[in-house]
Amino acid sequence: MKTRQPGFILPAILLTFLASAATPPDQVPAVFKGLIPQGFKLISPAFTRNSSGDAEAKITMIGVSFIASRRFKASHTDFDGEFHFDLNVMEYPEMMVRMQGKYYLMQLEKDIESVRQSYDDRKPDAITGYDQPKETKYQWGWGITQRVHHKYMGAGSAPDDISYQAEYLGVLAGQTTIKKFKLLVSGAKSADEADQWARACAEKIEKTAPADIQ
């Protein structure tokens, strides 16, 4: 009988190790990859996960961000449209969540006012025009969308090219977790496209436990 050499079992051990390894810091965790819209190019993905403390007072901090980019092409407009995803998850002991959850919600209101003001400050010019922004409240937070006119600059006349920009802010506080996220969209083809992506992100974030973000 021939003795099996160690070299034959190393690949299996290596595969097991790779399967259980955490997501590299320059990639998107598998649980969120479905949020990258089909046909978009992934830019600047980032992932962090850090834990401290013992079992009863363990704190875990998770960060996930990425930009999905697609060329926006219309009759006379050509630029990069982008979908930005930025999520921070804090897993605390239950007592800390009860104490800190309300402060995250208070900060959300301040962030909403800041974003609202930034949209109000946008003024039309010879190249770009803006419709009145529309605000929407969600169970998980708030969003604002705006129709953008890319004005025709050539000889003669032609209709404006239209795109949409949007920003969404959310906070989800559970028994032992606080999830804070910001979603930005520029160059969407419609308000529905931006809103559907934001809803899909919020739903995925809400249903994903910290243990699943590896």
PDB file of C-alpha atoms in Angstrom:
ATOM      1  CA  MET A   1       0.000   0.000   0.000  1.00  0.00           C
ATOM      2  CA  LYS A   2       1.301   3.394  -0.950  1.00  0.00           C
ATOM      3  CA  THR A   3       1.467   6.104   1.708  1.00  0.00           C
ATOM      4  CA  ARG A   4      -0.360   9.300   0.769  1.00  0.00           C
ATOM      5  CA  GLN A   5       2.029  12.207   0.646  1.00  0.00           C
ATOM      6  CA  PRO A   6       1.266  15.407   2.612  1.00  0.00           C
ATOM      7  CA  GLY A   7       1.252  17.394  -0.602  1.00  0.00           C
ATOM      8  CA  PHE A   8      -2.041  15.782  -1.633  1.00  0.00           C
ATOM      9  CA  ILE A   9      -3.960  17.164   1.392  1.00  0.00           C
ATOM     10  CA  LEU A  10      -2.577  20.694   1.336  1.00  0.00           C
ATOM     11  CA  PRO A  11      -4.935  21.934  -1.420  1.00  0.00           C
ATOM     12  CA  ALA A  12      -7.997  20.782   0.577  1.00  0.00           C
ATOM     13  CA  ILE A  13      -6.735  22.517   3.714  1.00  0.00           C
ATOM     14  CA  LEU A  14      -5.993  25.671   1.733  1.00  0.00           C
ATOM     15  CA  LEU A  15      -9.458  25.682   0.184  1.00  0.00           C
ATOM     16  CA  THR A  16     -11.063  25.345   3.610  1.00  0.00           C
ATOM     17  CA  PHE A  17      -9.014  28.269   4.905  1.00  0.00           C
ATOM     18  CA  LEU A  18      -9.904  30.467   1.940  1.00  0.00           C
ATOM     19  CA  ALA A  19     -13.593  29.668   2.241  1.00  0.00           C
ATOM     20  CA  SER A  20     -13.660  30.825   5.858  1.00  0.00           C
ATOM     21  CA  ALA A  21     -11.407  33.874   5.399  1.00  0.00           C
ATOM     22  CA  ALA A  22     -12.875  37.344   5.899  1.00  0.00           C
ATOM     23  CA  THR A  23     -13.549  39.664   2.978  1.00  0.00           C
ATOM     24  CA  PRO A  24     -10.407  41.632   2.041  1.00  0.00           C
ATOM     25  CA  PRO A  25     -10.502  45.343   2.976  1.00  0.00           C
ATOM     26  CA  ASP A  26     -10.704  46.399  -0.681  1.00  0.00           C
ATOM     27  CA  GLN A  27     -13.730  44.279  -1.573  1.00  0.00           C
ATOM     28  CA  VAL A  28     -17.470  44.167  -0.865  1.00  0.00           C
ATOM     29  CA  PRO A  29     -18.729  41.427   1.500  1.00  0.00           C
ATOM     30  CA  ALA A  30     -20.636  38.756  -0.399  1.00  0.00           C
ATOM     31  CA  VAL A  31     -23.899  39.537   1.394  1.00  0.00           C
ATOM     32  CA  PHE A  32     -24.020  43.010  -0.231  1.00  0.00           C
ATOM     33  CA  LYS A  33     -22.723  42.224  -3.726  1.00  0.00           C
ATOM     34  CA  GLY A  34     -26.259  41.914  -5.041  1.00  0.00           C
ATOM     35  CA  LEU A  35     -26.718  45.652  -4.439  1.00  0.00           C
ATOM     36  CA  ILE A  36     -24.217  46.506  -7.177  1.00  0.00           C
ATOM     37  CA  PRO A  37     -26.517  47.282 -10.124  1.00  0.00           C
ATOM     38  CA  GLN A  38     -26.047  45.055 -13.142  1.00  0.00           C
ATOM     39  CA  GLY A  39     -23.864  46.614 -15.811  1.00  0.00           C
ATOM     40  CA  PHE A  40     -22.171  49.032 -13.392  1.00  0.00           C
ATOM     41  CA  LYS A  41     -18.442  49.217 -12.704  1.00  0.00           C
ATOM     42  CA  LEU A  42     -17.382  48.799  -9.083  1.00  0.00           C
ATOM     43  CA  ILE A  43     -15.165  51.616  -7.761  1.00  0.00           C
ATOM     44  CA  SER A  44     -13.396  52.090  -4.414  1.00  0.00           C
ATOM     45  CA  PRO A  45     -14.934  49.214  -2.416  1.00  0.00           C
ATOM     46  CA  ALA A  46     -13.935  49.179   1.252  1.00  0.00           C
ATOM     47  CA  PHE A  47     -14.653  46.863   4.191  1.00  0.00           C
ATOM     48  CA  THR A  48     -13.674  47.018   7.867  1.00  0.00           C
ATOM     49  CA  ARG A  49     -14.659  44.836  10.809  1.00  0.00           C
ATOM     50  CA  ASN A  50     -13.251  45.231  14.311  1.00  0.00           C
ATOM     51  CA  SER A  51     -14.294  43.735  17.638  1.00  0.00           C
ATOM     52  CA  SER A  52     -13.237  44.439  21.202  1.00  0.00           C
ATOM     53  CA  GLY A  53     -14.280  43.453  24.729  1.00  0.00           C
ATOM     54  CA  ASP A  54     -15.360  40.163  26.250  1.00  0.00           C
ATOM     55  CA  ALA A  55     -18.508  38.139  25.594  1.00  0.00           C
ATOM     56  CA  GLU A  56     -20.783  40.226  27.841  1.00  0.00           C
ATOM     57  CA  ALA A  57     -19.451  43.613  26.732  1.00  0.00           C
ATOM     58  CA  LYS A  58     -18.324  42.865  23.208  1.00  0.00           C
ATOM     59  CA  ILE A  59     -18.450  45.703  20.715  1.00  0.00           C
ATOM     60  CA  THR A  60     -18.232  45.120  16.964  1.00  0.00           C
ATOM     61  CA  MET A  61     -17.815  47.935  14.425  1.00  0.00           C
ATOM     62  CA  ILE A  62     -18.385  47.262  10.726  1.00  0.00           C
ATOM     63  CA  GLY A  63     -17.987  49.551   7.732  1.00  0.00           C
ATOM     64  CA  VAL A  64     -18.954  48.812   4.121  1.00  0.00           C
ATOM     65  CA  SER A  65     -18.763  51.264   1.237  1.00  0.00           C
ATOM     66  CA  PHE A  66     -18.578  51.242  -2.532  1.00  0.00           C
ATOM     67  CA  ILE A  67     -19.367  53.274  -5.634  1.00  0.00           C
ATOM     68  CA  ALA A  68     -21.073  51.715  -8.650  1.00  0.00           C
ATOM     69  CA  SER A  69     -20.460  53.708 -11.827  1.00  0.00           C
ATOM     70  CA  ARG A  70     -22.121  53.683 -15.248  1.00  0.00           C
ATOM     71  CA  ARG A  71     -21.739  56.015 -18.206  1.00  0.00           C
ATOM     72  CA  PHE A  72     -24.814  58.216 -18.637  1.00  0.00           C
ATOM     73  CA  LYS A  73     -25.284  58.760 -22.351  1.00  0.00           C
ATOM     74  CA  ALA A  74     -28.072  60.842 -23.862  1.00  0.00           C
ATOM     75  CA  SER A  75     -28.573  62.926 -26.987  1.00  0.00           C
ATOM     76  CA  HIS A  76     -25.900  65.492 -26.068  1.00  0.00           C
ATOM     77  CA  THR A  77     -24.871  64.557 -22.504  1.00  0.00           C
ATOM     78  CA  ASP A  78     -22.150  62.104 -21.516  1.00  0.00           C
ATOM     79  CA  PHE A  79     -20.881  61.703 -17.947  1.00  0.00           C
ATOM     80  CA  ASP A  80     -20.360  59.103 -15.223  1.00  0.00           C
ATOM     81  CA  GLY A  81     -23.494  58.308 -13.233  1.00  0.00           C
ATOM     82  CA  GLU A  82     -22.774  56.894  -9.755  1.00  0.00           C
ATOM     83  CA  PHE A  83     -24.518  55.021  -6.959  1.00  0.00           C
ATOM     84  CA  HIS A  84     -22.770  55.438  -3.583  1.00  0.00           C
ATOM     85  CA  PHE A  85     -23.302  52.970  -0.713  1.00  0.00           C
ATOM     86  CA  ASP A  86     -22.001  53.767   2.794  1.00  0.00           C
ATOM     87  CA  LEU A  87     -22.953  51.638   5.810  1.00  0.00           C
ATOM     88  CA  ASN A  88     -21.792  51.600   9.426  1.00  0.00           C
ATOM     89  CA  VAL A  89     -22.954  48.848  11.764  1.00  0.00           C
ATOM     90  CA  MET A  90     -22.402  48.998  15.510  1.00  0.00           C
ATOM     91  CA  GLU A  91     -23.098  45.916  17.603  1.00  0.00           C
ATOM     92  CA  TYR A  92     -23.278  46.810  21.303  1.00  0.00           C
ATOM     93  CA  PRO A  93     -24.566  45.273  24.518  1.00  0.00           C
ATOM     94  CA  GLU A  94     -28.313  45.868  24.778  1.00  0.00           C
ATOM     95  CA  MET A  95     -27.967  48.522  27.489  1.00  0.00           C
ATOM     96  CA  MET A  96     -25.660  50.620  25.288  1.00  0.00           C
ATOM     97  CA  VAL A  97     -28.067  50.454  22.361  1.00  0.00           C
ATOM     98  CA  ARG A  98     -30.911  51.697  24.585  1.00  0.00           C
ATOM     99  CA  MET A  99     -28.715  54.576  25.728  1.00  0.00           C
ATOM    100  CA  GLN A 100     -27.192  55.563  22.393  1.00  0.00           C
ATOM    101  CA  GLY A 101     -29.946  54.730  19.902  1.00  0.00           C
ATOM    102  CA  LYS A 102     -31.820  57.986  20.549  1.00  0.00           C
ATOM    103  CA  TYR A 103     -28.680  60.026  19.889  1.00  0.00           C
ATOM    104  CA  TYR A 104     -28.247  58.450  16.468  1.00  0.00           C
ATOM    105  CA  LEU A 105     -31.857  59.365  15.659  1.00  0.00           C
ATOM    106  CA  MET A 106     -31.257  62.944  16.843  1.00  0.00           C
ATOM    107  CA  GLN A 107     -28.162  63.151  14.634  1.00  0.00           C
ATOM    108  CA  LEU A 108     -30.199  61.816  11.703  1.00  0.00           C
ATOM    109  CA  GLU A 109     -32.496  64.841  11.949  1.00  0.00           C
ATOM    110  CA  LYS A 110     -29.492  67.177  11.859  1.00  0.00           C
ATOM    111  CA  ASP A 111     -28.050  65.335   8.854  1.00  0.00           C
ATOM    112  CA  ILE A 112     -31.392  65.601   7.045  1.00  0.00           C
ATOM    113  CA  GLU A 113     -31.451  69.357   7.555  1.00  0.00           C
ATOM    114  CA  SER A 114     -27.887  69.632   6.241  1.00  0.00           C
ATOM    115  CA  VAL A 115     -28.693  67.673   3.070  1.00  0.00           C
ATOM    116  CA  ARG A 116     -31.925  69.610   2.565  1.00  0.00           C
ATOM    117  CA  GLN A 117     -29.963  72.862   2.746  1.00  0.00           C
ATOM    118  CA  SER A 118     -27.374  71.606   0.257  1.00  0.00           C
ATOM    119  CA  TYR A 119     -30.144  70.941  -2.283  1.00  0.00           C
ATOM    120  CA  ASP A 120     -31.695  74.349  -1.647  1.00  0.00           C
ATOM    121  CA  ASP A 121     -28.303  75.954  -2.290  1.00  0.00           C
ATOM    122  CA  ARG A 122     -28.017  74.527  -5.802  1.00  0.00           C
ATOM    123  CA  LYS A 123     -28.702  77.246  -8.324  1.00  0.00           C
ATOM    124  CA  PRO A 124     -29.318  76.806 -12.068  1.00  0.00           C
ATOM    125  CA  ASP A 125     -26.808  78.152 -14.557  1.00  0.00           C
ATOM    126  CA  ALA A 126     -26.309  78.218 -18.324  1.00  0.00           C
ATOM    127  CA  ILE A 127     -25.420  74.507 -18.387  1.00  0.00           C
ATOM    128  CA  THR A 128     -27.548  72.890 -15.668  1.00  0.00           C
ATOM    129  CA  GLY A 129     -31.061  73.418 -14.351  1.00  0.00           C
ATOM    130  CA  TYR A 130     -32.755  71.912 -11.286  1.00  0.00           C
ATOM    131  CA  ASP A 131     -36.387  71.151 -10.497  1.00  0.00           C
ATOM    132  CA  GLN A 132     -37.762  71.587  -6.986  1.00  0.00           C
ATOM    133  CA  PRO A 133     -36.462  68.619  -4.931  1.00  0.00           C
ATOM    134  CA  LYS A 134     -38.931  66.061  -3.582  1.00  0.00           C
ATOM    135  CA  GLU A 135     -38.605  64.660  -0.050  1.00  0.00           C
ATOM    136  CA  THR A 136     -39.863  61.237   1.076  1.00  0.00           C
ATOM    137  CA  LYS A 137     -40.045  59.724   4.554  1.00  0.00           C
ATOM    138  CA  TYR A 138     -39.427  56.023   4.973  1.00  0.00           C
ATOM    139  CA  GLN A 139     -39.775  53.655   7.904  1.00  0.00           C
ATOM    140  CA  TRP A 140     -35.973  53.497   7.988  1.00  0.00           C
ATOM    141  CA  GLY A 141     -35.207  57.148   7.308  1.00  0.00           C
ATOM    142  CA  TRP A 142     -35.533  59.866   4.689  1.00  0.00           C
ATOM    143  CA  GLY A 143     -34.716  60.628   1.068  1.00  0.00           C
ATOM    144  CA  ILE A 144     -34.605  63.540  -1.355  1.00  0.00           C
ATOM    145  CA  THR A 145     -34.654  63.382  -5.161  1.00  0.00           C
ATOM    146  CA  GLN A 146     -34.230  66.051  -7.805  1.00  0.00           C
ATOM    147  CA  ARG A 147     -34.699  66.234 -11.555  1.00  0.00           C
ATOM    148  CA  VAL A 148     -31.687  67.704 -13.352  1.00  0.00           C
ATOM    149  CA  HIS A 149     -31.744  69.399 -16.771  1.00  0.00           C
ATOM    150  CA  HIS A 150     -28.558  69.176 -18.856  1.00  0.00           C
ATOM    151  CA  LYS A 151     -29.115  72.045 -21.244  1.00  0.00           C
ATOM    152  CA  TYR A 152     -28.426  71.794 -24.950  1.00  0.00           C
ATOM    153  CA  MET A 153     -25.419  73.953 -25.882  1.00  0.00           C
ATOM    154  CA  GLY A 154     -25.049  73.351 -29.621  1.00  0.00           C
ATOM    155  CA  ALA A 155     -26.290  75.220 -32.663  1.00  0.00           C
ATOM    156  CA  GLY A 156     -30.042  75.394 -33.150  1.00  0.00           C
ATOM    157  CA  SER A 157     -32.282  73.894 -30.470  1.00  0.00           C
ATOM    158  CA  ALA A 158     -32.880  70.495 -28.867  1.00  0.00           C
ATOM    159  CA  PRO A 159     -34.581  69.251 -25.712  1.00  0.00           C
ATOM    160  CA  ASP A 160     -32.637  69.113 -22.472  1.00  0.00           C
ATOM    161  CA  ASP A 161     -31.190  65.791 -21.380  1.00  0.00           C
ATOM    162  CA  ILE A 162     -32.696  64.711 -18.061  1.00  0.00           C
ATOM    163  CA  SER A 163     -31.099  62.821 -15.177  1.00  0.00           C
ATOM    164  CA  TYR A 164     -31.900  62.455 -11.483  1.00  0.00           C
ATOM    165  CA  GLN A 165     -29.868  62.883  -8.338  1.00  0.00           C
ATOM    166  CA  ALA A 166     -30.849  61.678  -4.882  1.00  0.00           C
ATOM    167  CA  GLU A 167     -29.634  61.175  -1.336  1.00  0.00           C
ATOM    168  CA  TYR A 168     -31.000  58.824   1.318  1.00  0.00           C
ATOM    169  CA  LEU A 169     -30.222  58.696   5.042  1.00  0.00           C
ATOM    170  CA  GLY A 170     -31.214  55.872   7.358  1.00  0.00           C
ATOM    171  CA  VAL A 171     -30.846  54.641  10.928  1.00  0.00           C
ATOM    172  CA  LEU A 172     -32.056  51.240  12.113  1.00  0.00           C
ATOM    173  CA  ALA A 173     -31.807  50.524  15.837  1.00  0.00           C
ATOM    174  CA  GLY A 174     -32.385  46.953  16.995  1.00  0.00           C
ATOM    175  CA  GLN A 175     -31.964  45.206  20.313  1.00  0.00           C
ATOM    176  CA  THR A 176     -28.178  45.010  20.089  1.00  0.00           C
ATOM    177  CA  THR A 177     -27.362  46.773  16.803  1.00  0.00           C
ATOM    178  CA  ILE A 178     -27.413  50.237  15.315  1.00  0.00           C
ATOM    179  CA  LYS A 179     -27.141  50.512  11.539  1.00  0.00           C
ATOM    180  CA  LYS A 180     -26.489  53.913  10.010  1.00  0.00           C
ATOM    181  CA  PHE A 181     -26.325  54.349   6.245  1.00  0.00           C
ATOM    182  CA  LYS A 182     -26.106  56.955   3.512  1.00  0.00           C
ATOM    183  CA  LEU A 183     -26.916  56.368  -0.146  1.00  0.00           C
ATOM    184  CA  LEU A 184     -26.167  58.865  -2.926  1.00  0.00           C
ATOM    185  CA  VAL A 185     -27.261  58.688  -6.534  1.00  0.00           C
ATOM    186  CA  SER A 186     -26.211  60.889  -9.435  1.00  0.00           C
ATOM    187  CA  GLY A 187     -27.047  60.319 -13.065  1.00  0.00           C
ATOM    188  CA  ALA A 188     -30.033  58.021 -12.590  1.00  0.00           C
ATOM    189  CA  LYS A 189     -32.289  57.691 -15.610  1.00  0.00           C
ATOM    190  CA  SER A 190     -35.429  58.145 -13.485  1.00  0.00           C
ATOM    191  CA  ALA A 191     -36.511  58.904  -9.938  1.00  0.00           C
ATOM    192  CA  ASP A 192     -37.876  55.341  -9.735  1.00  0.00           C
ATOM    193  CA  GLU A 193     -34.464  53.893 -10.569  1.00  0.00           C
ATOM    194  CA  ALA A 194     -32.886  55.759  -7.662  1.00  0.00           C
ATOM    195  CA  ASP A 195     -35.734  54.986  -5.266  1.00  0.00           C
ATOM    196  CA  GLN A 196     -35.871  51.273  -6.093  1.00  0.00           C
ATOM    197  CA  TRP A 197     -32.137  50.924  -5.475  1.00  0.00           C
ATOM    198  CA  ALA A 198     -32.380  52.779  -2.170  1.00  0.00           C
ATOM    199  CA  ARG A 199     -35.300  50.605  -1.031  1.00  0.00           C
ATOM    200  CA  ALA A 200     -33.397  47.449  -1.970  1.00  0.00           C
ATOM    201  CA  CYS A 201     -30.365  48.645  -0.011  1.00  0.00           C
ATOM    202  CA  ALA A 202     -32.420  49.530   3.057  1.00  0.00           C
ATOM    203  CA  GLU A 203     -34.232  46.177   2.991  1.00  0.00           C
ATOM    204  CA  LYS A 204     -30.966  44.270   2.695  1.00  0.00           C
ATOM    205  CA  ILE A 205     -29.345  46.272   5.482  1.00  0.00           C
ATOM    206  CA  GLU A 206     -32.326  45.707   7.767  1.00  0.00           C
ATOM    207  CA  LYS A 207     -32.360  41.940   7.215  1.00  0.00           C
ATOM    208  CA  THR A 208     -28.580  41.418   7.492  1.00  0.00           C
ATOM    209  CA  ALA A 209     -27.162  40.537  10.901  1.00  0.00           C
ATOM    210  CA  PRO A 210     -23.630  41.675  11.841  1.00  0.00           C
ATOM    211  CA  ALA A 211     -22.511  38.027  11.932  1.00  0.00           C
ATOM    212  CA  ASP A 212     -23.390  37.750   8.222  1.00  0.00           C
ATOM    213  CA  ILE A 213     -21.072  40.617   7.254  1.00  0.00           C
ATOM    214  CA  GLN A 214     -17.744  38.832   7.102  1.00  0.00           C
TER     215      GLN A 214
END
